[in-house]
Short mmCIF file of C-alpha atoms and ligand atoms in Angstrom, two decimals:
data_model
loop_
_atom_site.label_atom_id
_atom_site.label_comp_id
_atom_site.label_asym_id
_atom_site.label_seq_id
_atom_site.Cartn_x
_atom_site.Cartn_y
_atom_site.Cartn_z
CA MET W 254 -6.86 14.04 -30.04
CA SER W 255 -3.92 15.83 -30.34
CA LEU W 256 -1.21 14.88 -27.69
CA PRO W 257 1.75 16.52 -26.22
CA LYS W 258 5.33 15.09 -27.30
CA THR W 259 6.58 15.99 -24.12
CA GLN W 260 5.47 15.79 -20.51
CA LYS W 261 6.71 16.09 -16.79
CA VAL W 262 7.59 13.29 -15.05
CA VAL W 263 9.77 12.56 -11.83
CA LEU W 264 12.51 9.65 -12.50
CA ILE W 265 15.88 8.32 -10.90
CA GLU W 266 19.10 7.52 -12.80
CA LYS W 267 20.74 6.03 -9.61
CA THR W 268 19.94 4.77 -6.23
CA GLY W 269 19.96 6.78 -3.19
CA GLY W 270 17.75 9.04 -0.78
CA PRO W 271 15.05 11.23 -1.75
CA GLU W 272 17.35 13.78 -3.58
CA VAL W 273 18.03 11.52 -6.66
CA LEU W 274 14.42 11.89 -7.49
CA GLN W 275 14.55 14.62 -10.54
CA TYR W 276 11.98 16.46 -11.98
CA ARG W 277 11.98 16.34 -15.71
CA THR W 278 9.73 18.64 -17.87
CA ASP W 279 10.78 17.19 -21.40
CA TYR W 280 9.89 13.56 -20.93
CA PRO W 281 8.87 11.84 -24.21
CA VAL W 282 5.09 10.95 -23.83
CA PRO W 283 4.84 7.16 -24.54
CA THR W 284 3.06 5.32 -27.53
CA PRO W 285 0.96 2.48 -26.24
CA LYS W 286 1.86 -0.86 -27.77
CA GLU W 287 -0.57 -3.83 -27.98
CA GLY W 288 -2.09 -4.64 -24.50
CA GLN W 289 -1.38 -1.26 -23.39
CA LEU W 290 -3.21 2.01 -22.91
CA LEU W 291 -2.32 5.59 -22.80
CA VAL W 292 -3.79 7.33 -19.83
CA LYS W 293 -3.68 11.06 -18.76
CA ASN W 294 -3.04 10.61 -15.29
CA HIS W 295 -5.23 12.71 -12.62
CA LEU W 296 -3.47 11.66 -9.41
CA SER W 297 -0.86 9.35 -8.89
CA GLY W 298 -0.20 7.38 -5.59
CA ILE W 299 3.02 7.61 -3.18
CA ASN W 300 3.53 4.17 -1.70
CA PHE W 301 6.36 2.84 0.98
CA ILE W 302 7.27 0.62 -1.72
CA ASP W 303 8.45 3.65 -4.24
CA THR W 304 11.26 4.53 -1.50
CA TYR W 305 12.45 0.80 -1.68
CA PHE W 306 12.94 0.80 -5.78
CA ARG W 307 14.60 4.57 -5.05
CA SER W 308 17.16 3.31 -1.97
CA GLY W 309 17.76 0.20 -4.14
CA LEU W 310 16.21 -2.44 -1.59
CA TYR W 311 14.40 -3.73 -4.41
CA PRO W 312 16.15 -4.02 -7.68
CA SER W 313 14.73 -2.47 -10.75
CA PRO W 314 16.15 -1.06 -14.16
CA LYS W 315 17.34 2.80 -13.90
CA PRO W 316 16.54 5.39 -15.23
CA GLU W 317 13.27 4.47 -13.60
CA VAL W 318 10.11 6.95 -13.84
CA LEU W 319 8.76 6.07 -10.18
CA GLY W 320 5.35 5.14 -8.94
CA ARG W 321 3.10 1.95 -8.96
CA GLU W 322 -0.62 3.09 -9.46
CA ALA W 323 -2.66 6.26 -10.53
CA VAL W 324 -6.41 7.17 -11.93
CA GLY W 325 -6.87 8.93 -15.09
CA THR W 326 -8.36 9.12 -18.40
CA ILE W 327 -7.71 6.84 -21.47
CA VAL W 328 -6.00 9.05 -24.34
CA ALA W 329 -5.32 6.38 -26.59
CA VAL W 330 -5.81 2.58 -27.35
CA GLY W 331 -2.89 0.42 -28.45
CA PRO W 332 -3.25 -1.47 -31.57
CA GLY W 333 -4.72 -5.30 -31.71
CA PRO W 334 -7.08 -6.82 -29.51
CA ASN W 335 -9.10 -4.72 -26.78
CA PRO W 336 -10.50 -7.65 -24.60
CA TYR W 337 -11.93 -5.46 -21.99
CA ASN W 338 -13.40 -2.93 -24.43
CA PHE W 339 -11.64 0.07 -23.26
CA GLN W 340 -12.33 3.38 -25.13
CA VAL W 341 -10.98 6.80 -25.19
CA GLY W 342 -12.50 8.72 -22.53
CA ASP W 343 -12.81 6.00 -20.33
CA ARG W 344 -12.10 7.03 -16.36
CA VAL W 345 -9.82 4.47 -15.13
CA ALA W 346 -7.82 3.44 -12.41
CA TRP W 347 -4.43 1.40 -13.30
CA LEU W 348 -1.38 -0.32 -11.55
CA GLY W 349 1.94 -0.66 -13.14
CA THR W 350 4.78 1.40 -13.20
CA GLY W 351 5.85 4.80 -13.99
CA SER W 352 3.20 6.90 -12.24
CA TYR W 353 4.93 9.93 -11.10
CA SER W 354 4.11 11.42 -14.87
CA GLU W 355 1.40 13.09 -16.63
CA TYR W 356 1.17 10.25 -19.26
CA THR W 357 1.76 6.57 -18.83
CA ALA W 358 1.52 3.65 -21.22
CA VAL W 359 -0.14 1.22 -18.81
CA PRO W 360 -1.05 -2.65 -19.19
CA ALA W 361 -4.96 -2.65 -19.87
CA ALA W 362 -4.87 -6.26 -17.88
CA LYS W 363 -4.15 -3.86 -14.83
CA THR W 364 -6.86 -1.10 -15.53
CA VAL W 365 -10.12 -0.82 -14.25
CA LYS W 366 -13.06 1.66 -15.15
CA ILE W 367 -14.14 3.57 -12.25
CA PRO W 368 -17.73 3.22 -11.72
CA ASN W 369 -19.84 6.32 -11.58
CA GLY W 370 -20.16 7.88 -8.02
CA ILE W 371 -16.47 7.13 -6.49
CA GLU W 372 -14.26 10.46 -6.52
CA ASP W 373 -10.50 10.14 -7.94
CA GLU W 374 -9.09 10.74 -4.52
CA LYS W 375 -11.06 8.06 -2.79
CA VAL W 376 -10.07 5.45 -5.26
CA LEU W 377 -6.45 6.42 -5.31
CA ALA W 378 -6.36 6.72 -1.48
CA SER W 379 -7.49 3.04 -1.53
CA LEU W 380 -6.11 1.47 -4.83
CA LEU W 381 -2.80 -0.56 -4.08
CA SER W 382 -3.23 -0.24 -0.26
CA GLY W 383 -6.86 -1.18 -0.31
CA LEU W 384 -6.16 -4.00 -2.64
CA THR W 385 -3.38 -5.28 -0.26
CA VAL W 386 -5.22 -5.15 2.95
CA LEU W 387 -8.14 -7.19 1.46
CA THR W 388 -6.03 -9.66 0.06
CA LEU W 389 -4.31 -9.71 3.39
CA ALA W 390 -7.05 -9.93 5.37
CA LYS W 391 -9.12 -12.70 3.19
CA GLU W 392 -6.43 -15.09 1.49
CA THR W 393 -3.07 -14.55 3.37
CA TYR W 394 -4.50 -15.33 6.77
CA PRO W 395 -8.50 -15.56 6.50
CA VAL W 396 -9.07 -13.47 9.70
CA LYS W 397 -12.11 -14.61 11.70
CA LYS W 398 -14.55 -12.89 14.28
CA GLY W 399 -13.54 -12.53 17.42
CA GLU W 400 -9.55 -13.25 16.71
CA TRP W 401 -7.15 -10.97 18.37
CA VAL W 402 -4.85 -9.34 15.56
CA LEU W 403 -1.69 -7.33 16.02
CA LEU W 404 -1.61 -4.68 13.03
CA HIS W 405 1.74 -2.42 13.07
CA ALA W 406 1.70 1.17 11.64
CA ALA W 407 -1.90 1.21 11.84
CA ALA W 408 -2.31 4.71 10.99
CA GLY W 409 -0.63 4.60 7.86
CA GLY W 410 -1.92 4.31 4.10
CA ALA W 411 -2.56 0.58 4.47
CA GLY W 412 -2.97 0.39 8.21
CA TYR W 413 -5.81 2.87 8.07
CA LEU W 414 -7.80 0.58 5.82
CA MET W 415 -6.79 -2.49 7.33
CA THR W 416 -7.90 -0.95 10.76
CA GLN W 417 -11.49 -0.70 9.21
CA VAL W 418 -11.50 -4.00 7.08
CA LEU W 419 -10.37 -6.13 10.56
CA LYS W 420 -13.25 -4.34 12.81
CA GLN W 421 -15.81 -5.22 10.02
CA ILE W 422 -14.89 -9.05 9.93
CA GLY W 423 -15.29 -8.63 13.87
CA ALA W 424 -11.80 -9.30 14.75
CA LYS W 425 -10.61 -7.92 18.34
CA VAL W 426 -7.79 -5.24 16.97
CA ILE W 427 -4.33 -4.16 18.66
CA GLY W 428 -2.75 -1.42 16.55
CA THR W 429 0.41 0.01 17.15
CA ALA W 430 1.44 3.62 15.97
CA GLY W 431 4.17 6.06 16.67
CA GLY W 432 2.62 9.44 18.78
CA PRO W 433 -0.43 10.61 20.25
CA GLU W 434 -2.19 11.89 17.41
CA LYS W 435 -1.58 8.65 15.41
CA VAL W 436 -2.81 6.62 18.37
CA ALA W 437 -6.12 8.84 18.54
CA LEU W 438 -6.72 8.16 14.84
CA VAL W 439 -6.45 4.26 15.04
CA LYS W 440 -8.84 4.50 18.32
CA SER W 441 -11.47 6.49 16.17
CA LEU W 442 -11.68 3.76 13.55
CA GLY W 443 -12.79 1.32 16.24
CA ALA W 444 -9.46 -0.41 17.21
CA ASP W 445 -9.71 -2.25 20.76
CA VAL W 446 -6.10 -1.31 21.96
CA VAL W 447 -3.79 1.13 20.49
CA ILE W 448 -0.15 1.50 21.77
CA ASP W 449 2.14 4.22 21.08
CA TYR W 450 5.17 1.74 20.54
CA ARG W 451 7.62 5.15 20.17
CA SER W 452 6.50 6.30 23.63
CA GLU W 453 8.28 5.13 27.29
CA GLU W 454 5.35 3.50 28.26
CA GLY W 455 4.25 1.81 25.05
CA LYS W 456 7.98 0.70 23.96
CA ASP W 457 7.28 -2.39 25.75
CA TRP W 458 4.37 -2.95 23.66
CA VAL W 459 5.14 -7.00 23.89
CA LYS W 460 4.42 -6.93 27.61
CA LYS W 461 1.20 -4.92 26.84
CA VAL W 462 -0.33 -7.27 23.96
CA LYS W 463 0.68 -10.20 26.38
CA GLU W 464 -1.39 -8.55 28.93
CA VAL W 465 -4.49 -7.59 27.02
CA THR W 466 -4.65 -11.23 25.52
CA GLY W 467 -4.33 -12.76 28.93
CA GLY W 468 -1.16 -14.17 28.35
CA GLN W 469 -2.08 -16.22 25.12
CA GLY W 470 -1.03 -13.84 22.44
CA VAL W 471 -2.27 -13.03 19.24
CA ASP W 472 -3.86 -15.25 16.30
CA VAL W 473 -2.00 -13.08 13.62
CA VAL W 474 0.41 -10.19 13.43
CA TYR W 475 0.49 -7.96 10.34
CA ASP W 476 3.94 -6.69 10.37
CA SER W 477 5.18 -4.09 7.75
CA VAL W 478 7.78 -2.50 9.90
CA ALA W 479 9.60 -5.62 10.23
CA LYS W 480 13.22 -4.82 11.32
CA ASP W 481 12.34 -3.07 14.49
CA THR W 482 9.12 -5.32 15.25
CA TRP W 483 10.06 -8.46 14.08
CA GLU W 484 11.53 -9.89 17.31
CA GLY W 485 8.48 -8.78 19.30
CA SER W 486 6.05 -10.04 16.68
CA LEU W 487 7.49 -13.49 16.95
CA GLU W 488 7.02 -13.31 20.97
CA VAL W 489 3.52 -12.18 21.10
CA VAL W 490 2.03 -14.47 18.52
CA LYS W 491 0.01 -17.06 20.01
CA ARG W 492 0.99 -20.94 19.53
CA LYS W 493 -0.30 -22.07 15.99
CA GLY W 494 -0.39 -18.46 15.14
CA THR W 495 0.74 -16.65 11.92
CA ILE W 496 3.14 -13.61 11.55
CA VAL W 497 2.37 -12.02 7.94
CA TRP W 498 5.37 -10.18 6.78
CA PHE W 499 4.23 -7.51 4.44
CA GLY W 500 6.64 -4.70 4.35
CA ASN W 501 10.14 -3.06 4.99
CA ALA W 502 9.30 0.28 6.62
CA SER W 503 12.02 -0.25 9.13
CA GLY W 504 14.05 -2.28 7.05
CA PRO W 505 13.75 -5.99 6.13
CA VAL W 506 13.87 -8.90 8.63
CA PRO W 507 17.24 -9.86 9.36
CA PRO W 508 18.24 -13.89 7.94
CA LEU W 509 16.09 -16.20 9.76
CA ASN W 510 16.50 -19.60 11.22
CA LEU W 511 13.37 -21.36 10.41
CA ALA W 512 13.75 -23.35 13.54
CA ILE W 513 13.21 -20.57 15.78
CA LEU W 514 9.09 -21.14 14.38
CA SER W 515 9.28 -24.69 15.76
CA PRO W 516 8.31 -23.93 19.63
CA LYS W 517 5.04 -22.38 18.82
CA CYS W 518 4.56 -23.96 15.74
CA VAL W 519 4.12 -20.73 13.92
CA LYS W 520 3.52 -20.02 10.34
CA VAL W 521 5.30 -17.01 8.74
CA ALA W 522 3.67 -15.57 5.17
CA ARG W 523 5.42 -13.21 3.31
CA PRO W 524 2.98 -11.95 0.64
CA MET W 525 2.93 -9.37 -2.28
CA LEU W 526 -0.32 -7.94 -3.68
CA PHE W 527 0.66 -9.07 -7.19
CA GLY W 528 0.80 -12.23 -6.61
CA TYR W 529 -3.00 -12.31 -5.64
CA ILE W 530 -4.29 -10.32 -8.72
CA GLN W 531 -2.17 -12.05 -11.28
CA THR W 532 -5.12 -13.00 -13.53
CA ARG W 533 -7.83 -10.78 -14.69
CA GLU W 534 -10.71 -12.47 -12.75
CA GLU W 535 -8.89 -12.12 -9.14
CA PHE W 536 -7.88 -8.49 -10.25
CA GLU W 537 -11.59 -7.63 -11.13
CA PHE W 538 -12.91 -9.84 -8.19
CA TYR W 539 -10.67 -7.50 -5.61
CA THR W 540 -11.27 -4.12 -7.60
CA ASN W 541 -15.16 -4.85 -7.45
CA GLU W 542 -15.01 -5.50 -3.64
CA LEU W 543 -13.00 -2.32 -3.22
CA PHE W 544 -15.39 -0.01 -5.08
CA ASN W 545 -18.34 -1.54 -3.45
CA LEU W 546 -16.94 -0.74 -0.01
CA LEU W 547 -16.14 2.74 -1.07
CA LYS W 548 -19.73 3.24 -2.70
CA SER W 549 -21.37 2.02 0.33
CA GLY W 550 -19.23 4.09 2.67
CA GLN W 551 -18.49 1.11 4.42
CA LEU W 552 -14.55 2.03 3.95
CA LYS W 553 -13.43 5.43 4.88
CA VAL W 554 -10.11 6.75 3.16
CA ARG W 555 -7.78 9.43 4.51
CA ILE W 556 -5.49 11.61 2.66
CA HIS W 557 -2.61 13.21 4.48
CA LYS W 558 -1.70 15.67 1.43
CA ILE W 559 -1.76 15.97 -2.17
CA TYR W 560 1.51 17.26 -3.62
CA PRO W 561 2.23 18.57 -6.75
CA LEU W 562 4.24 16.18 -8.85
CA ALA W 563 7.18 18.68 -8.77
CA GLU W 564 7.51 17.99 -4.77
CA ALA W 565 7.69 14.06 -4.84
CA ALA W 566 11.10 14.08 -3.05
CA GLN W 567 9.31 15.92 -0.41
CA ALA W 568 6.44 13.68 0.09
CA GLN W 569 8.74 10.66 0.19
CA SER W 570 10.72 12.28 2.92
CA ASP W 571 7.54 12.65 4.84
CA LEU W 572 6.59 9.29 4.45
CA GLU W 573 10.14 7.61 5.47
CA ALA W 574 10.09 10.55 8.35
CA ARG W 575 6.74 8.94 9.79
CA LYS W 576 5.30 12.27 9.82
CA THR W 577 2.12 11.22 7.39
CA THR W 578 -1.25 9.33 8.41
CA GLY W 579 -3.17 7.87 5.44
CA LYS W 580 -2.47 8.03 2.04
CA LEU W 581 -0.04 10.53 0.16
CA LEU W 582 -1.03 11.59 -3.08
CA LEU W 583 0.64 13.49 -5.94
CA ARG W 584 -1.07 15.67 -8.68
CA PRO W 585 0.91 15.60 -11.82
P1 NDP H 59 2.70 3.92 5.68
O1 NDP H 59 1.93 5.34 5.57
O2 NDP H 59 2.11 3.09 6.21
O3 NDP H 59 3.92 4.56 6.07
C1 NDP H 59 4.77 3.56 6.92
C2 NDP H 59 4.88 3.62 8.26
O4 NDP H 59 5.60 2.75 8.98
C3 NDP H 59 5.03 5.25 8.84
O5 NDP H 59 4.11 6.04 8.83
C4 NDP H 59 5.46 4.58 10.48
O6 NDP H 59 4.34 4.67 11.13
C5 NDP H 59 5.81 3.15 10.32
N1 NDP H 59 7.15 3.05 10.46
C6 NDP H 59 7.83 2.46 11.52
N2 NDP H 59 9.13 2.60 11.44
C7 NDP H 59 9.57 3.19 10.46
C8 NDP H 59 10.86 3.48 10.17
N3 NDP H 59 11.90 3.19 10.55
N4 NDP H 59 10.67 4.24 9.05
C9 NDP H 59 9.75 4.68 8.31
N5 NDP H 59 8.52 4.12 8.94
C10 NDP H 59 8.37 3.55 9.98
O7 NDP H 59 3.15 3.31 4.28
P2 NDP H 59 2.07 2.59 3.09
O8 NDP H 59 0.92 2.58 3.60
O9 NDP H 59 2.59 2.88 1.90
O10 NDP H 59 2.91 0.95 3.15
C11 NDP H 59 2.73 0.31 4.73
C12 NDP H 59 3.52 -0.85 4.50
O11 NDP H 59 3.01 -1.89 3.55
C13 NDP H 59 4.95 -1.01 3.84
O12 NDP H 59 6.08 -1.49 4.80
C14 NDP H 59 4.78 -1.23 2.48
O13 NDP H 59 5.85 -1.83 1.83
C15 NDP H 59 3.76 -2.27 2.90
N6 NDP H 59 3.13 -2.65 1.68
C16 NDP H 59 3.40 -3.93 1.01
C17 NDP H 59 2.49 -4.40 0.09
C18 NDP H 59 2.50 -5.99 -0.52
O14 NDP H 59 2.24 -6.12 -1.31
N7 NDP H 59 3.44 -6.72 0.43
C19 NDP H 59 1.70 -3.56 -0.80
C20 NDP H 59 1.53 -2.27 -0.22
C21 NDP H 59 2.18 -1.90 1.10
P3 NDP H 59 4.26 5.05 13.01
O15 NDP H 59 5.02 6.28 13.13
O16 NDP H 59 3.04 4.68 13.35
O17 NDP H 59 5.39 4.10 13.37
#
């Protein structure tokens, strides 16, 4: 197969706001090394984590082609052993770096063939976000039927999927979301209580959570908003409860004196998806589970919009401005 020498990508040379994203049309197409595959990306996912690498909250070498996931077709297999038997032409999903691009050299160990019958859009609207959600609900804190769960940003890319997974487990879900449309969306997923934490009435969401849990508080809080919600999350978690801090949408949790956890014997977890899918076995376990949920229709996806690659900066701005629900995708 003859491949082009150059391609279109979105990269950053320095940290900053969305304006540092550069759309380039002359970036070299990489050659896959041992353990890698060259994938022609059909769709690339936008995740909040991309904004952390852009802003510098998470350090990474620059220049950097942003993006952590895509679906596409294998166009070349790197030299050497091919333990997962990938072939040119396979339709795959992958996790790695550099997906805001037409072609990416990706790690074979974090690539998986997509079963027939599941569309690209469905896979990518739930790949990084869905795997995160499954690991959070099953490993970080194994949620049990009947437990009270507080989930912040429940209408977002991860939140939309998490609400469904929690309800399937049989948890009682309290979601927070900004604005009436987002609230209606989360309610439509079966959440028991949804609070518009940006409204006048919902601003005191701590009081409301205490009320609906009969003053007990929740068994677990899933908090990806962090800076703005952290103190409230600590207040509404019940005695012996757990707070799962898994993102920084409003900024990271400020430096913490661990002694504040002792009065209620609270546990705090700070998980990261890649820590749960390090081995091939773990990666396949969770991707199989995700594909089964998608295939059976048990997990619905929601795509806010598919942006052209050249509009990656606009997509990140929309995400950070809290204008979106569900997942944002890029079409290279
Ligand atoms: P979302 O689509 O959920 O977007 C973030 C949402 O956070 C916004 O829509 C907004 O919803 C809410 N929010 C609250 N305060 C702010 C603020 N100050 N600025 C911007 N948004 C705010 O993004 P993703 O689905 O991509 O990610 C969700 C979270 O999960 C992120 O924090 C991300 O870092 C984390 N994550 C962590 C992973 C891990 O491995 N630990 C893996 C994947 C995601 P609203 O308007 O309703 O408040």
